[in-house]
Amino acid sequence: MTIELKPLPLPDSAEPSHFINFGREVKGIHPGNCTFEQLEDIKQTLYQHEVLLFRDVVLTPEQQLKLTKAFDPESEIYGHGGKLESEKSSILHSALHAIPRVPQVQLIGNGMIHNHEGLAETRLKHLTHKTFHKTIISPEDEVKGFTRFYRWHIDAALYDLSPPRVTTLYAVRVPEGPNQICRYDDGTGDELEVPLATTAFVSGQTMFQLLPSELKSVAVRANVKYAPHPYVWMAPAHAKSTGLGIESEGLETPLEQLPSWVEDKIKIHPVSWKNPVSEALSFQVHPCCATEVMIKPLPPGASRENALYPNGAHLKELSEVRDLLYRMQRPAIAPSLVYPHKWTDKDLIIFHNRGVLHTVVGTLQPDQVRVYHQCNLAASEDPIGPSNEDIIKWA
Ligand SMILES: [Fe+2]
């Protein structure tokens, strides 16, 4: 190993026993300019620890693309494809601005930007729960610093393209301001103090490991079918107050009103994805985009005591699909299991997009300028699900 590692700085809210293996700061090398051996070490280390932080890095968009591509040399295009600009009905449209020279790198953030990397004048909009959740924090509570998670997700088009292996997120400029309190507002009383404009991460492995045995059994037997053009499909709908999925109100765009689509490009992915180094299973579902869950029957010889869906099932009712996924995913976003990164200028984070869920958090004023570069690439292949041994072990 040619690189030096340090644990991530955990906030007081985090339960250290759940973060023993999660996240590392990498010291002493420049991630945009490192040797082949260092790059190989970075890749292995990322898959082992899911999130890597580099401090005080000066990184061009070209270097960022090169670093991102190193994880999947055959990947070429941005994770959501190249058509976001014309897809005005997509819920992502207003948040992403491709850097003209390197369109796989997106400018994201908040506030007015002038002459930035070839973009003359751009208004960046921090994504806020107020445009997405069914209920919102009252103006009085917002003044007191209360806020919400925006949307827990994997970075992935989930139609036609394969989910990126990694995302790189580079903080050019971080806004200053007091911490905010992220409220769950789901009747649990849960809340989490977070740095202003944090990015919050949870571990997909923890999400899997927390499940009781009958739900682990479902998690290794189930596949999720995603909507065609899911970000257009979900755009009129409202999210739950935790940002972990959509309320079932029948507001999704009807399939016949979506941009043209074909059945062949619809994505069906396993619920649990295998880590390429540790081979551990991560619970990797984008709950907002899911439409159906297909569950295989228990394998021969598996105990049927307390088993859920022992003969398999095909859930097509959106509310039933969402209820099941929420029951499986909500425990892992408990405040003590969230890593809310406290950004400083020139931080670079690489995260294993197939091993974590993450979300934008918080509310920014127009003068709180946030400038980030984000890059991920549609992968050269789909994620791998549980092996036969995994199914026998967990089902
Ligand atoms: Fe993201």
XYZ file of C-alpha atoms and ligand atoms in Angstrom:
396
model
C 0.000 0.000 0.000
C 1.524 3.291 -1.104
C -1.070 5.609 0.389
C -1.607 6.890 3.924
C -5.088 6.610 5.484
C -6.872 8.272 8.403
C -10.397 7.701 9.741
C -12.995 10.262 8.716
C -13.826 12.873 11.357
C -17.112 11.537 12.771
C -19.604 13.961 14.306
C -20.810 13.378 17.879
C -24.119 12.123 16.477
C -22.477 9.124 14.796
C -22.251 5.757 16.558
C -18.570 4.836 16.027
C -19.182 1.073 16.060
C -21.079 1.438 12.768
C -18.275 3.396 11.122
C -15.250 1.221 11.909
C -14.739 0.359 8.269
C -16.611 3.266 6.709
C -14.776 6.167 5.116
C -11.108 7.184 5.108
C -9.144 10.359 4.529
C -6.280 9.792 2.098
C -3.126 11.762 2.824
C 0.040 12.574 1.004
C -0.920 12.139 -2.652
C -2.638 14.232 -5.304
C -5.619 12.271 -6.654
C -5.460 14.111 -9.981
C -1.830 13.306 -10.528
C -0.768 9.989 -9.039
C 1.149 6.924 -10.115
C -0.463 3.775 -11.473
C 0.252 1.996 -8.163
C -1.286 4.815 -6.131
C -4.363 4.770 -8.355
C -4.744 1.016 -7.904
C -4.450 1.523 -4.123
C -7.098 4.252 -4.247
C -9.493 1.940 -6.099
C -9.032 -0.943 -3.658
C -9.293 1.410 -0.684
C -12.480 2.983 -1.995
C -14.220 -0.367 -2.387
C -13.083 -1.341 1.126
C -14.186 1.890 2.796
C -16.928 3.281 0.469
C -16.035 6.985 0.889
C -12.610 8.610 0.447
C -11.769 12.193 1.334
C -8.833 14.210 -0.007
C -8.197 17.618 1.562
C -6.779 20.760 0.005
C -6.755 19.503 -3.573
C -6.537 21.720 -6.651
C -8.296 19.702 -9.332
C -9.203 20.667 -12.900
C -12.361 19.242 -14.508
C -10.086 17.305 -16.873
C -8.248 15.706 -13.924
C -11.560 14.941 -12.242
C -12.875 13.157 -15.327
C -9.644 11.186 -15.670
C -9.790 10.109 -12.024
C -13.467 9.116 -12.292
C -12.874 7.191 -15.509
C -10.009 5.259 -13.925
C -12.582 3.278 -11.952
C -14.267 2.138 -15.178
C -12.000 2.745 -18.187
C -14.678 1.752 -20.729
C -17.187 4.292 -19.399
C -17.576 7.470 -21.457
C -20.735 9.457 -20.880
C -22.186 11.201 -17.855
C -24.189 8.949 -15.528
C -27.498 10.489 -16.576
C -26.544 10.585 -20.255
C -26.027 13.676 -22.353
C -29.587 14.873 -22.795
C -30.394 16.433 -19.454
C -30.362 19.972 -20.823
C -33.159 19.200 -23.270
C -35.092 17.114 -20.754
C -36.724 20.113 -19.098
C -39.412 17.986 -17.496
C -36.785 16.063 -15.509
C -36.610 16.821 -11.796
C -32.813 17.037 -12.235
C -32.874 19.632 -14.994
C -32.423 22.768 -12.892
C -29.670 21.326 -10.698
C -27.020 20.261 -13.202
C -24.920 22.410 -15.551
C -22.411 20.599 -17.761
C -18.995 22.220 -17.952
C -18.639 22.907 -21.716
C -15.052 21.626 -22.049
C -15.745 18.455 -20.065
C -19.493 17.801 -20.171
C -19.212 14.723 -17.951
C -18.363 17.107 -15.102
C -21.362 19.012 -13.792
C -21.400 22.319 -11.987
C -23.790 22.154 -9.020
C -24.376 24.384 -6.032
C -26.131 27.620 -5.143
C -26.108 31.293 -6.142
C -24.949 33.311 -9.164
C -21.720 32.260 -10.840
C -19.827 34.368 -13.391
C -17.203 33.105 -15.842
C -16.719 29.731 -14.255
C -14.948 27.095 -16.376
C -16.476 28.440 -19.590
C -19.945 29.099 -18.178
C -20.524 32.836 -18.541
C -23.346 33.457 -16.097
C -25.168 30.685 -14.339
C -27.699 30.651 -11.537
C -27.167 27.571 -9.408
C -30.036 26.275 -7.302
C -29.419 24.240 -4.175
C -32.002 21.493 -4.158
C -34.336 21.996 -1.251
C -37.013 19.803 0.255
C -39.455 22.690 -0.267
C -39.732 21.848 -3.967
C -39.998 18.101 -3.464
C -41.482 16.959 -0.138
C -45.204 16.611 0.504
C -44.894 18.660 3.693
C -42.367 21.395 4.347
C -40.684 23.029 7.316
C -42.619 26.143 8.330
C -40.965 29.536 7.657
C -40.721 30.125 11.435
C -38.911 26.815 11.982
C -36.689 27.435 8.980
C -35.481 30.666 10.561
C -34.590 28.619 13.645
C -32.363 26.425 11.461
C -34.576 23.396 10.922
C -34.286 21.660 7.583
C -34.621 18.245 5.894
C -32.744 15.657 3.856
C -33.622 16.372 0.218
C -33.607 12.969 -1.471
C -31.705 9.804 -0.517
C -30.420 8.270 -3.729
C -27.884 6.478 -5.846
C -26.445 8.537 -8.729
C -27.979 6.694 -11.664
C -30.219 7.280 -14.676
C -31.930 3.934 -13.953
C -33.164 3.852 -17.545
C -31.024 2.591 -20.428
C -27.718 3.352 -18.647
C -25.917 1.368 -15.931
C -25.385 2.903 -12.469
C -21.974 4.609 -12.176
C -19.420 2.822 -10.020
C -18.198 5.989 -8.346
C -19.001 9.655 -8.046
C -16.371 12.324 -7.474
C -17.512 15.492 -5.748
C -15.160 18.460 -5.560
C -15.880 21.505 -3.413
C -14.618 24.628 -5.162
C -16.436 26.942 -2.759
C -18.291 26.020 0.418
C -20.834 28.441 1.910
C -20.317 29.608 5.470
C -23.065 29.615 8.050
C -24.348 27.967 11.192
C -25.206 24.284 11.466
C -28.780 23.295 10.694
C -31.018 20.694 12.309
C -32.263 18.086 9.897
C -35.688 16.943 11.035
C -37.177 13.591 10.007
C -40.800 14.609 10.804
C -42.002 11.013 10.569
C -43.340 10.700 14.099
C -40.080 9.305 15.534
C -38.748 12.626 16.806
C -35.463 11.858 15.048
C -33.313 14.827 14.134
C -29.682 15.357 13.207
C -27.472 18.412 13.519
C -25.630 18.927 10.236
C -23.095 21.374 8.828
C -24.583 23.906 6.398
C -25.038 22.338 2.939
C -23.601 19.011 3.989
C -23.721 15.935 1.809
C -25.010 13.072 3.948
C -24.028 9.444 3.388
C -25.278 6.124 4.723
C -23.774 2.691 4.185
C -25.596 0.186 1.999
C -23.822 -2.621 3.849
C -25.182 -1.332 7.147
C -28.619 -1.053 5.532
C -28.414 -4.758 4.666
C -26.893 -5.876 7.966
C -29.543 -4.121 10.080
C -32.366 -6.086 8.500
C -33.993 -8.815 10.555
C -33.463 -12.272 9.029
C -36.853 -12.410 7.291
C -36.095 -9.160 5.454
C -32.507 -10.185 4.671
C -34.111 -13.163 2.978
C -36.231 -10.817 0.875
C -33.220 -8.593 0.162
C -31.257 -11.446 -1.448
C -34.250 -12.767 -3.411
C -35.639 -9.499 -4.746
C -35.165 -7.388 -7.850
C -36.495 -3.888 -8.382
C -37.968 -2.649 -11.642
C -37.462 1.073 -12.221
C -39.732 3.480 -14.095
C -38.875 4.547 -17.654
C -37.345 8.045 -17.521
C -37.758 7.926 -13.744
C -36.825 11.578 -13.109
C -39.508 12.788 -15.488
C -41.938 10.193 -14.130
C -41.451 11.314 -10.498
C -41.289 15.066 -11.169
C -44.930 15.893 -10.252
C -44.897 13.614 -7.171
C -44.042 14.503 -3.571
C -41.484 12.871 -1.326
C -41.742 11.590 2.215
C -40.516 13.904 4.972
C -37.331 11.816 5.415
C -36.455 12.207 1.716
C -36.462 8.399 1.492
C -38.974 7.727 -1.274
C -42.228 9.094 -2.619
C -45.669 9.405 -1.062
C -48.216 7.335 -2.962
C -50.700 9.952 -4.153
C -50.982 8.938 -7.801
C -49.191 12.082 -9.007
C -46.487 10.428 -11.150
C -46.435 11.300 -14.850
C -48.540 8.707 -16.721
C -46.315 6.346 -18.716
C -47.922 7.385 -22.010
C -47.036 11.033 -21.325
C -43.330 10.364 -20.754
C -40.730 11.027 -23.459
C -40.675 8.010 -25.785
C -39.354 4.854 -24.151
C -38.977 1.167 -24.870
C -39.371 -1.822 -22.586
C -35.862 -3.086 -23.453
C -34.230 -0.060 -21.818
C -36.108 -0.339 -18.536
C -33.763 -1.249 -15.693
C -34.260 -4.181 -13.361
C -31.587 -4.426 -10.673
C -31.080 -6.671 -7.660
C -31.967 -5.123 -4.304
C -28.548 -6.154 -2.937
C -25.317 -5.420 -4.804
C -22.026 -7.201 -4.264
C -18.937 -5.233 -3.327
C -16.207 -6.028 -5.899
C -13.460 -6.318 -3.240
C -15.038 -7.471 0.036
C -17.942 -9.294 -1.666
C -20.239 -7.993 1.090
C -23.815 -7.166 0.099
C -25.089 -3.586 0.050
C -28.774 -2.698 -0.007
C -28.824 -0.449 -3.072
C -32.276 0.741 -4.085
C -33.243 4.195 -5.300
C -36.634 4.275 -3.600
C -38.039 7.238 -5.576
C -37.589 5.531 -8.945
C -38.801 2.018 -8.048
C -42.073 0.772 -9.531
C -42.166 -2.974 -8.935
C -40.479 -5.584 -6.753
C -40.034 -9.145 -7.951
C -39.205 -11.675 -5.226
C -37.978 -15.195 -6.007
C -39.306 -18.147 -3.976
C -37.220 -19.435 -1.087
C -34.510 -21.823 -2.273
C -35.003 -25.545 -1.540
C -34.189 -26.396 2.062
C -34.591 -22.837 3.424
C -36.592 -22.519 6.626
C -40.110 -21.265 6.004
C -40.658 -20.246 9.604
C -41.486 -16.507 9.740
C -40.554 -16.284 6.067
C -41.972 -13.436 4.029
C -43.084 -14.241 0.499
C -41.903 -17.896 0.807
C -43.363 -18.713 -2.617
C -42.089 -15.518 -4.215
C -44.130 -12.493 -5.221
C -44.446 -9.791 -7.826
C -45.443 -6.500 -6.176
C -46.880 -4.031 -8.687
C -48.947 -1.768 -6.437
C -46.812 1.353 -5.905
C -47.914 1.817 -2.310
C -47.044 -1.792 -1.467
C -43.660 -1.533 -3.218
C -42.862 1.682 -1.381
C -44.041 0.418 1.995
C -41.796 -2.638 1.747
C -38.749 -0.646 0.620
C -39.279 1.980 3.312
C -39.536 -0.671 6.003
C -36.202 -2.059 4.796
C -34.339 1.225 4.264
C -35.550 3.554 7.029
C -33.580 1.919 9.882
C -30.279 2.727 8.138
C -30.886 6.479 7.941
C -31.261 6.798 11.733
C -29.299 9.844 12.936
C -26.523 7.747 14.494
C -25.892 5.986 11.161
C -25.537 9.072 8.964
C -22.189 10.595 8.009
C -22.830 14.285 7.241
C -19.616 15.576 5.722
C -18.403 18.972 6.926
C -17.055 20.395 3.680
C -14.165 22.811 3.397
C -12.952 24.469 0.186
C -10.890 22.135 -2.009
C -12.203 18.910 -0.456
C -12.562 16.065 -2.912
C -14.765 13.102 -2.042
C -14.868 9.906 -4.058
C -17.761 7.683 -3.068
C -18.643 4.138 -4.094
C -22.000 4.804 -5.685
C -22.796 1.086 -5.513
C -22.173 0.923 -1.765
C -23.736 4.065 -0.271
C -26.865 6.176 -0.476
C -26.446 9.935 -0.209
C -28.440 13.124 -0.178
C -28.202 16.861 -0.498
C -29.253 18.466 2.778
C -30.377 21.822 4.014
C -31.539 25.213 2.887
C -29.354 27.994 1.490
C -30.055 31.671 0.941
C -29.331 33.111 -2.544
C -26.183 34.844 -1.289
C -24.769 31.654 0.253
C -22.717 30.637 -2.762
C -21.854 26.971 -3.152
C -19.775 25.796 -6.114
C -19.094 22.087 -6.605
C -17.980 19.907 -9.494
C -19.597 16.502 -9.699
C -18.654 13.665 -12.028
C -19.906 10.148 -12.538
C -20.015 7.962 -15.620
C -22.632 5.494 -16.812
C -20.964 2.175 -16.085
C -19.756 -0.357 -18.633
C -21.832 -3.079 -16.922
C -24.680 -3.488 -14.455
C -24.068 -4.208 -10.759
C -23.760 -7.831 -9.624
C -26.382 -9.219 -7.269
C -26.164 -11.944 -4.612
C -24.418 -15.192 -5.526
C -26.072 -18.586 -5.064
C -24.035 -18.935 -1.858
C -25.373 -15.577 -0.621
C -28.927 -16.688 -1.326
C -28.450 -19.966 0.505
C -26.753 -18.135 3.407
C -29.322 -15.366 3.869
C -32.596 -16.717 2.455
Fe -26.143 12.490 -6.006
